[in-house]
Amino acid sequence: VGFHEKPDKFLVNDEYPPIPVWDEDIQEYIYTMLPCDTWVNPFTMKTEPVPVAYEDIKDDLEEKKKRSLRSSMGRTVNSIYRIARANVWDWFITFTFNPDIVDSFDYSATVKKLSMWLNNMRKVSSELGYIVVPEKHKSGRYHFHGLFKNCDGFEFVPSSKCTNKGDVIYNVGKYKFGWTTATRIGSQDRVTKYIAKYINKDLCQVAFGKRRYWFSRNLDTADVQEVVLDKDKLNQLVSRLEKKASFIKQVECAEVMTTYYELPAGLDEEEV
């Protein structure tokens, strides 16, 4: 609902048949067309963009939504990956929820309980370090995975089960909201790749405008150095990194692709 401020500028032809539009100056309807950029909203008396039919723009809106989701997911994965790779972890822990205690279908409810538990454990283990990410199971229930270090107060209890590699699976005695599994970390490379994979588009949609991962503020951060290279020097650097790197990972963030090259410990800069 609205009317144009300057109806005399509008053109009427066979392609755009005249329609009734309210004229504020003469306080009555006139017949004209609406190929105009702005009109006046009669409820607010403010000039606003002319509404566009949803059918005309839905494809563009859907593409923008998908691109925004990809970008958001990429940023989240990048952040998790940077934090995970900058630290050395002791335990990989999975937290689930007893439906009699927590509605595990409710993302906000599970987040609230786990956040409260983590805060309480920081009081027990002052040096506790962690990064935790959620996962939505195909059943629709939420559970959480985390990398932990310095967690002496968790009261790890050996279960009667082992991993396929024979490693003992523990339970966290201090966790009372559901069930847990905890294993000692052997390969730092494997767990840091593993923790980031849980962030997907479905989770990003559910957690729109909400936190998608949690980490303690006492974690180590990687030193960052930014350089500007021309195309030739960039190609030379990439070629050398690909030959020397012990681990390579690419993370897409909308139109930007971030590539991580991890060099073996002890490698001198001049060797690159």
Short mmCIF file of C-alpha atoms in Angstrom, two decimals, residues 94-106 109-110 113-114 141-144 175-180:
data_model
loop_
_atom_site.label_atom_id
_atom_site.label_comp_id
_atom_site.label_asym_id
_atom_site.label_seq_id
_atom_site.Cartn_x
_atom_site.Cartn_y
_atom_site.Cartn_z
CA THR A 94 31.86 -36.41 23.35
CA PHE A 95 28.93 -35.18 25.46
CA THR A 96 25.36 -36.42 25.00
CA PHE A 97 22.20 -35.62 26.94
CA ASN A 98 19.75 -37.72 28.89
CA PRO A 99 16.29 -36.76 27.48
CA ASP A 100 14.84 -37.07 31.00
CA ILE A 101 17.13 -34.23 32.08
CA VAL A 102 17.66 -32.10 28.94
CA ASP A 103 15.59 -31.76 25.77
CA SER A 104 18.29 -32.85 23.35
CA PHE A 105 16.18 -31.70 20.37
CA ASP A 106 16.41 -28.13 21.65
CA ALA A 109 18.64 -26.00 25.97
CA THR A 110 21.66 -28.23 25.29
CA LYS A 113 23.45 -26.93 30.09
CA LEU A 114 26.86 -27.60 28.58
CA ARG A 141 19.21 -34.64 18.73
CA TYR A 142 22.24 -32.53 19.58
CA HIS A 143 25.48 -33.64 21.18
CA PHE A 144 28.88 -32.01 21.50
CA TYR A 175 29.28 -34.93 33.91
CA LYS A 176 25.71 -35.60 35.09
CA PHE A 177 23.53 -34.40 32.18
CA GLY A 178 23.88 -37.53 30.09
CA TRP A 179 26.55 -39.85 28.72
CA THR A 180 30.16 -39.21 27.72
#
